[in-house]
């Protein structure tokens, strides 16, 4: 499913870029076929977006983002010009060789200043929207854009609390700056599994991350459970890198629970989608039980009953436990897997 969404996003982005090329062509070359502008726009814009996504030349991209702002802007303009020049030349050459245009080689392969300025503005707008979407999260961005939660809404959601074990000891040993770098790397490692399993990172609180799904999306194909073990798998798979960079492999505890909550857009100068209700609090309390019960992954019995777990997942019934702030005891189940590799074929079908 993660691959599907990536393809869908690139398809929509390509269509948007192509449409800007059509607009440019109609504004300045009304007699030209629409596909001419679309082709030039795609060849000029997609390399910039791919570079911004660090799909190629990632080290150069990282180096540029570490520069002071004036130097970054200057270097970005230079790199953008070079990438667009190459894309423009390739597009023009293809059109010329196919006999689709009759202009000279010079006109078709040398990037014009006005085309460059137009392409930079369009690409900058797309990148800005993409960055805001990433900053807020896909679901939050769309919800704020559409005003879905302007008035409080009751709905059912799944929550996953993931907590880093031993962060205090790490801070005492390495200091606050290194600890923050470590936390950033751990949270960064969660991003792709969450995206792959259609969740959304709601917030970071200290050394814990809160991840959420609308209930139906979270339980479909056990997305919420698969997400947990994908995160654990990815960290284990990169154990050597973690040891080399930080001297230890992150150890995580996780808890899953779901139910009815109230969702609302709050704030004035700074808007946020917030969740209210016993479900959120219960998930936090369940995560604290991980330490007490000495289990890495816990799920409430209420949520587990609604999920068809993968065959590789083993359930360990732990009975009912009193949870602070909740009148009724909570049924608790620990989740294990003896063979995490067995989850991989199922993931590819998401």
Short mmCIF file of C-alpha atoms in Angstrom, two decimals:
data_model
loop_
_atom_site.label_atom_id
_atom_site.label_comp_id
_atom_site.label_asym_id
_atom_site.label_seq_id
_atom_site.Cartn_x
_atom_site.Cartn_y
_atom_site.Cartn_z
CA UNK A 1 0.00 0.00 0.00
CA UNK A 2 2.92 2.35 0.70
CA UNK A 3 4.18 1.83 -2.86
CA UNK A 4 0.68 2.47 -4.20
CA UNK A 5 0.42 5.78 -2.34
CA UNK A 6 3.89 6.81 -3.51
CA UNK A 7 2.94 6.10 -7.13
CA UNK A 8 -0.34 7.97 -6.66
CA UNK A 9 1.42 11.01 -5.18
CA UNK A 10 3.97 11.15 -8.00
CA UNK A 11 1.20 10.72 -10.57
CA UNK A 12 -0.77 13.64 -9.11
CA UNK A 13 2.38 15.75 -8.89
CA UNK A 14 3.25 14.95 -12.51
CA UNK A 15 -0.24 15.93 -13.64
CA UNK A 16 0.05 19.19 -11.71
CA UNK A 17 3.42 19.96 -13.27
CA UNK A 18 2.17 19.09 -16.74
CA UNK A 19 -0.82 21.41 -16.29
CA UNK A 20 1.48 24.33 -15.39
CA UNK A 21 3.35 23.69 -18.64
CA UNK A 22 0.08 23.76 -20.55
CA UNK A 23 -0.82 27.07 -18.89
CA UNK A 24 2.58 28.55 -19.80
CA UNK A 25 2.22 27.37 -23.40
CA UNK A 26 -1.25 28.87 -23.76
CA UNK A 27 -0.08 32.18 -22.29
CA UNK A 28 2.97 32.67 -24.49
CA UNK A 29 2.60 30.21 -27.39
CA UNK A 30 -1.15 29.83 -27.97
CA UNK A 31 -0.68 28.18 -31.38
CA UNK A 32 1.48 25.34 -30.02
CA UNK A 33 -0.03 21.95 -29.10
CA UNK A 34 -0.75 21.58 -25.39
CA UNK A 35 1.49 18.56 -24.97
CA UNK A 36 4.61 20.60 -25.85
CA UNK A 37 4.39 22.70 -22.70
CA UNK A 38 3.44 19.67 -20.62
CA UNK A 39 6.52 17.74 -21.74
CA UNK A 40 8.90 20.63 -21.05
CA UNK A 41 7.31 21.17 -17.61
CA UNK A 42 7.71 17.52 -16.65
CA UNK A 43 11.35 17.32 -17.73
CA UNK A 44 12.17 20.59 -15.95
CA UNK A 45 10.17 20.09 -12.77
CA UNK A 46 10.45 16.41 -11.88
CA UNK A 47 14.27 16.42 -11.50
CA UNK A 48 13.94 19.30 -9.00
CA UNK A 49 11.32 17.48 -6.97
CA UNK A 50 13.33 14.25 -7.05
CA UNK A 51 16.42 16.13 -5.87
CA UNK A 52 14.42 17.79 -3.10
CA UNK A 53 13.23 14.33 -2.05
CA UNK A 54 16.88 13.17 -2.03
CA UNK A 55 16.20 10.49 -4.61
CA UNK A 56 19.53 11.31 -6.23
CA UNK A 57 22.59 13.29 -5.10
CA UNK A 58 21.41 12.98 -1.48
CA UNK A 59 24.77 14.05 -0.02
CA UNK A 60 24.71 17.28 -2.01
CA UNK A 61 21.17 17.96 -0.81
CA UNK A 62 22.12 17.36 2.84
CA UNK A 63 25.21 19.57 2.48
CA UNK A 64 23.15 22.39 0.97
CA UNK A 65 20.59 22.29 3.79
CA UNK A 66 23.38 22.71 6.33
CA UNK A 67 24.55 25.97 4.75
CA UNK A 68 23.62 29.40 6.13
CA UNK A 69 20.36 30.65 4.58
CA UNK A 70 21.93 33.09 2.03
CA UNK A 71 24.39 30.43 0.86
CA UNK A 72 21.63 27.82 0.72
CA UNK A 73 19.40 30.03 -1.46
CA UNK A 74 22.29 30.80 -3.83
CA UNK A 75 23.33 27.15 -4.12
CA UNK A 76 19.71 26.07 -4.61
CA UNK A 77 19.28 28.53 -7.49
CA UNK A 78 22.43 27.23 -9.15
CA UNK A 79 21.49 23.57 -8.74
CA UNK A 80 17.92 24.24 -9.88
CA UNK A 81 19.19 26.02 -12.99
CA UNK A 82 21.54 23.14 -13.86
CA UNK A 83 18.87 20.47 -13.35
CA UNK A 84 16.27 22.40 -15.33
CA UNK A 85 18.76 23.11 -18.11
CA UNK A 86 19.48 19.40 -18.50
CA UNK A 87 15.78 18.53 -18.38
CA UNK A 88 14.91 21.27 -20.87
CA UNK A 89 17.61 20.10 -23.27
CA UNK A 90 16.48 16.47 -23.07
CA UNK A 91 12.83 17.39 -23.63
CA UNK A 92 13.68 19.64 -26.57
CA UNK A 93 15.94 17.00 -28.12
CA UNK A 94 13.25 14.32 -27.88
CA UNK A 95 10.63 16.59 -29.46
CA UNK A 96 13.05 17.60 -32.23
CA UNK A 97 14.15 14.04 -33.02
CA UNK A 98 10.53 12.88 -33.14
CA UNK A 99 9.72 15.69 -35.53
CA UNK A 100 7.04 17.11 -33.23
CA UNK A 101 8.44 20.66 -33.35
CA UNK A 102 10.20 22.63 -36.07
CA UNK A 103 12.14 25.14 -33.97
CA UNK A 104 15.94 25.31 -34.06
CA UNK A 105 18.12 23.15 -31.85
CA UNK A 106 19.26 26.26 -29.99
CA UNK A 107 15.71 27.30 -29.10
CA UNK A 108 14.81 23.79 -28.02
CA UNK A 109 17.86 22.96 -25.90
CA UNK A 110 18.96 26.23 -24.26
CA UNK A 111 16.90 27.15 -21.20
CA UNK A 112 15.39 30.63 -21.44
CA UNK A 113 15.47 32.99 -18.47
CA UNK A 114 11.68 33.47 -18.43
CA UNK A 115 11.12 29.69 -18.54
CA UNK A 116 13.59 29.27 -15.66
CA UNK A 117 11.88 31.89 -13.50
CA UNK A 118 8.43 30.43 -14.21
CA UNK A 119 9.62 26.89 -13.44
CA UNK A 120 11.36 27.95 -10.21
CA UNK A 121 8.21 29.71 -8.96
CA UNK A 122 5.94 26.76 -9.79
CA UNK A 123 8.32 24.20 -8.28
CA UNK A 124 8.86 26.32 -5.17
CA UNK A 125 5.08 26.46 -4.60
CA UNK A 126 4.76 22.68 -4.99
CA UNK A 127 7.72 22.04 -2.66
CA UNK A 128 6.32 24.51 -0.11
CA UNK A 129 2.92 22.78 -0.09
CA UNK A 130 4.66 19.41 0.20
CA UNK A 131 6.79 20.62 3.13
CA UNK A 132 3.76 22.01 4.98
CA UNK A 133 1.96 18.72 4.37
CA UNK A 134 4.93 16.79 5.80
CA UNK A 135 5.23 19.17 8.76
CA UNK A 136 1.57 18.83 9.73
CA UNK A 137 1.07 15.27 8.52
CA UNK A 138 -1.04 14.13 5.57
CA UNK A 139 -4.29 13.67 7.48
CA UNK A 140 -3.92 16.84 9.56
CA UNK A 141 -3.04 18.91 6.48
CA UNK A 142 -6.13 17.76 4.61
CA UNK A 143 -8.33 18.17 7.69
CA UNK A 144 -7.15 21.74 8.29
CA UNK A 145 -7.48 22.52 4.58
CA UNK A 146 -11.07 21.27 4.39
CA UNK A 147 -12.10 22.45 7.87
CA UNK A 148 -13.33 18.94 8.67
CA UNK A 149 -12.87 19.35 12.42
CA UNK A 150 -13.76 23.03 12.73
CA UNK A 151 -16.67 21.77 14.82
CA UNK A 152 -15.92 18.86 17.22
CA UNK A 153 -16.62 15.44 15.73
CA UNK A 154 -17.12 12.10 17.45
CA UNK A 155 -15.30 9.26 15.73
CA UNK A 156 -13.45 6.02 16.42
CA UNK A 157 -9.68 5.89 16.15
CA UNK A 158 -6.74 3.61 16.94
CA UNK A 159 -3.82 5.00 18.94
CA UNK A 160 -0.30 3.66 19.17
CA UNK A 161 2.05 4.97 21.84
CA UNK A 162 5.73 4.17 21.24
CA UNK A 163 8.21 4.96 24.00
CA UNK A 164 12.01 4.90 23.87
CA UNK A 165 13.48 2.89 26.75
CA UNK A 166 16.50 4.25 28.61
CA UNK A 167 16.53 7.78 27.23
CA UNK A 168 17.29 9.26 30.67
CA UNK A 169 20.35 7.04 31.10
CA UNK A 170 21.48 7.92 27.57
CA UNK A 171 21.18 11.63 28.37
CA UNK A 172 23.24 11.25 31.54
CA UNK A 173 25.95 9.49 29.56
CA UNK A 174 25.99 11.54 26.36
CA UNK A 175 24.41 14.90 27.19
CA UNK A 176 21.28 16.65 26.00
CA UNK A 177 22.44 17.52 22.46
CA UNK A 178 23.45 13.96 21.59
CA UNK A 179 20.25 12.69 23.20
CA UNK A 180 18.15 14.99 21.06
CA UNK A 181 20.00 13.79 17.98
CA UNK A 182 19.34 10.19 19.06
CA UNK A 183 15.64 10.89 19.60
CA UNK A 184 15.41 12.58 16.22
CA UNK A 185 16.94 9.53 14.55
CA UNK A 186 14.56 7.17 16.37
CA UNK A 187 11.50 9.23 15.44
CA UNK A 188 12.81 9.48 11.89
CA UNK A 189 13.02 5.69 11.71
CA UNK A 190 9.31 5.51 12.53
CA UNK A 191 8.22 7.78 9.70
CA UNK A 192 8.40 5.34 6.78
CA UNK A 193 6.69 2.40 8.58
CA UNK A 194 3.90 4.75 9.69
CA UNK A 195 3.49 6.06 6.16
CA UNK A 196 3.66 2.53 4.72
CA UNK A 197 0.84 1.38 6.97
CA UNK A 198 -1.31 4.47 6.41
CA UNK A 199 -1.00 5.96 9.88
CA UNK A 200 -0.23 9.49 11.00
CA UNK A 201 2.23 10.67 13.65
CA UNK A 202 0.12 12.92 15.84
CA UNK A 203 2.69 14.19 18.32
CA UNK A 204 6.02 13.69 20.07
CA UNK A 205 5.98 13.96 23.86
CA UNK A 206 9.44 13.72 25.39
CA UNK A 207 10.81 10.36 24.28
CA UNK A 208 7.44 9.02 23.09
CA UNK A 209 5.59 9.22 19.78
CA UNK A 210 1.81 9.11 19.35
CA UNK A 211 0.57 7.52 16.13
CA UNK A 212 -3.07 7.28 15.09
CA UNK A 213 -5.42 5.86 12.46
CA UNK A 214 -9.14 6.17 11.80
CA UNK A 215 -10.43 2.90 13.25
CA UNK A 216 -11.36 1.22 9.98
CA UNK A 217 -8.04 2.09 8.35
CA UNK A 218 -6.08 1.00 11.42
CA UNK A 219 -7.66 -2.45 11.75
CA UNK A 220 -7.81 -3.19 8.01
CA UNK A 221 -5.17 -5.82 7.26
CA UNK A 222 -3.94 -5.22 10.85
CA UNK A 223 -2.21 -2.02 9.72
CA UNK A 224 -1.67 -0.75 13.27
CA UNK A 225 -0.09 -4.03 14.44
CA UNK A 226 2.05 -4.42 11.34
CA UNK A 227 3.28 -0.86 11.83
CA UNK A 228 4.65 -1.70 15.29
CA UNK A 229 6.60 -4.71 14.13
CA UNK A 230 7.81 -2.98 10.98
CA UNK A 231 9.34 -0.27 13.17
CA UNK A 232 11.00 -2.92 15.35
CA UNK A 233 12.19 -4.83 12.27
CA UNK A 234 13.73 -1.77 10.65
CA UNK A 235 15.62 -0.87 13.83
CA UNK A 236 16.94 -4.42 14.18
CA UNK A 237 17.95 -4.52 10.52
CA UNK A 238 20.06 -1.40 11.03
CA UNK A 239 21.55 -2.45 14.37
CA UNK A 240 25.14 -1.99 13.19
CA UNK A 241 24.44 1.56 12.04
CA UNK A 242 22.81 2.42 15.38
CA UNK A 243 25.76 0.99 17.28
CA UNK A 244 28.24 2.89 15.15
CA UNK A 245 26.39 6.20 15.45
CA UNK A 246 25.09 6.09 19.03
CA UNK A 247 26.71 3.14 20.77
CA UNK A 248 23.41 1.34 21.27
CA UNK A 249 20.39 -0.01 19.44
CA UNK A 250 17.12 1.72 20.44
CA UNK A 251 14.77 -0.35 22.59
CA UNK A 252 11.11 0.51 22.30
CA UNK A 253 7.89 -0.22 24.16
CA UNK A 254 4.55 0.07 22.39
CA UNK A 255 0.86 -0.02 23.26
CA UNK A 256 -2.24 -0.15 21.05
CA UNK A 257 -5.80 0.74 21.94
CA UNK A 258 -8.81 2.07 20.08
CA UNK A 259 -12.25 3.46 20.64
CA UNK A 260 -14.50 6.48 20.50
CA UNK A 261 -12.97 9.94 20.90
CA UNK A 262 -13.81 13.55 20.10
CA UNK A 263 -11.67 15.22 17.42
CA UNK A 264 -11.52 18.99 17.12
CA UNK A 265 -9.47 21.74 15.54
CA UNK A 266 -8.14 23.97 18.32
CA UNK A 267 -5.98 27.08 18.55
CA UNK A 268 -5.97 30.62 17.20
CA UNK A 269 -2.49 31.60 15.98
CA UNK A 270 -1.39 27.98 15.92
CA UNK A 271 -4.00 25.47 14.82
CA UNK A 272 -3.90 21.79 15.71
CA UNK A 273 -6.11 18.74 15.40
CA UNK A 274 -6.56 17.44 18.95
CA UNK A 275 -8.09 14.25 20.31
CA UNK A 276 -10.07 14.11 23.55
CA UNK A 277 -11.46 11.18 25.49
CA UNK A 278 -10.75 8.12 27.57
CA UNK A 279 -9.29 6.20 24.62
CA UNK A 280 -6.20 8.41 24.44
CA UNK A 281 -5.62 8.32 28.19
CA UNK A 282 -6.12 4.55 28.32
CA UNK A 283 -3.52 4.02 25.59
CA UNK A 284 -1.01 6.05 27.60
CA UNK A 285 -1.75 4.00 30.73
CA UNK A 286 -1.46 0.78 28.74
CA UNK A 287 1.98 1.81 27.53
CA UNK A 288 3.08 2.30 31.14
CA UNK A 289 2.00 -1.30 31.81
CA UNK A 290 4.66 -2.51 29.37
CA UNK A 291 7.31 -1.84 32.01
CA UNK A 292 5.26 -3.33 34.84
CA UNK A 293 4.41 -6.49 32.90
CA UNK A 294 7.85 -6.67 31.24
CA UNK A 295 6.43 -6.92 27.73
CA UNK A 296 7.48 -4.96 24.66
CA UNK A 297 4.17 -4.71 22.78
CA UNK A 298 0.74 -4.62 24.42
CA UNK A 299 -2.71 -4.31 22.89
CA UNK A 300 -6.06 -3.96 24.62
CA UNK A 301 -8.40 -6.93 24.35
CA UNK A 302 -11.10 -4.57 23.04
CA UNK A 303 -8.98 -3.62 20.03
CA UNK A 304 -7.52 -7.09 19.50
CA UNK A 305 -11.02 -8.56 19.08
CA UNK A 306 -11.59 -6.26 16.10
CA UNK A 307 -8.38 -7.22 14.29
CA UNK A 308 -7.54 -10.29 12.25
CA UNK A 309 -3.92 -10.67 13.30
CA UNK A 310 -1.27 -12.01 10.90
CA UNK A 311 -0.37 -15.66 11.42
CA UNK A 312 3.16 -14.67 12.46
CA UNK A 313 1.81 -12.74 15.47
CA UNK A 314 1.47 -14.65 18.74
CA UNK A 315 -1.02 -13.49 21.38
CA UNK A 316 -0.30 -13.83 25.08
CA UNK A 317 -3.36 -13.24 27.24
CA UNK A 318 -2.39 -11.29 30.36
CA UNK A 319 -5.83 -10.94 31.93
CA UNK A 320 -7.55 -7.82 33.23
CA UNK A 321 -5.62 -4.98 34.83
CA UNK A 322 -6.70 -1.90 36.72
CA UNK A 323 -5.87 1.27 34.83
CA UNK A 324 -5.65 4.62 36.57
CA UNK A 325 -8.50 6.94 35.58
CA UNK A 326 -10.67 4.09 34.30
CA UNK A 327 -13.49 2.52 36.32
CA UNK A 328 -13.47 -0.82 34.53
CA UNK A 329 -10.38 -3.06 34.35
CA UNK A 330 -8.72 -3.33 30.96
CA UNK A 331 -8.11 -6.62 29.21
CA UNK A 332 -4.47 -6.78 28.14
CA UNK A 333 -2.74 -8.92 25.53
CA UNK A 334 0.98 -9.06 24.74
CA UNK A 335 1.97 -9.47 21.10
CA UNK A 336 5.06 -11.42 20.01
CA UNK A 337 6.44 -12.87 16.83
CA UNK A 338 8.92 -15.69 16.54
CA UNK A 339 9.56 -15.01 12.87
CA UNK A 340 9.27 -11.37 11.87
CA UNK A 341 10.32 -12.26 8.34
CA UNK A 342 6.96 -13.99 7.99
CA UNK A 343 5.30 -10.58 8.13
CA UNK A 344 7.07 -9.32 5.02
CA UNK A 345 4.97 -11.07 2.34
CA UNK A 346 1.84 -9.73 4.03
CA UNK A 347 3.28 -6.21 4.07
CA UNK A 348 3.81 -6.26 0.34
CA UNK A 349 0.07 -6.83 -0.10
CA UNK A 350 -0.88 -3.73 1.90
#
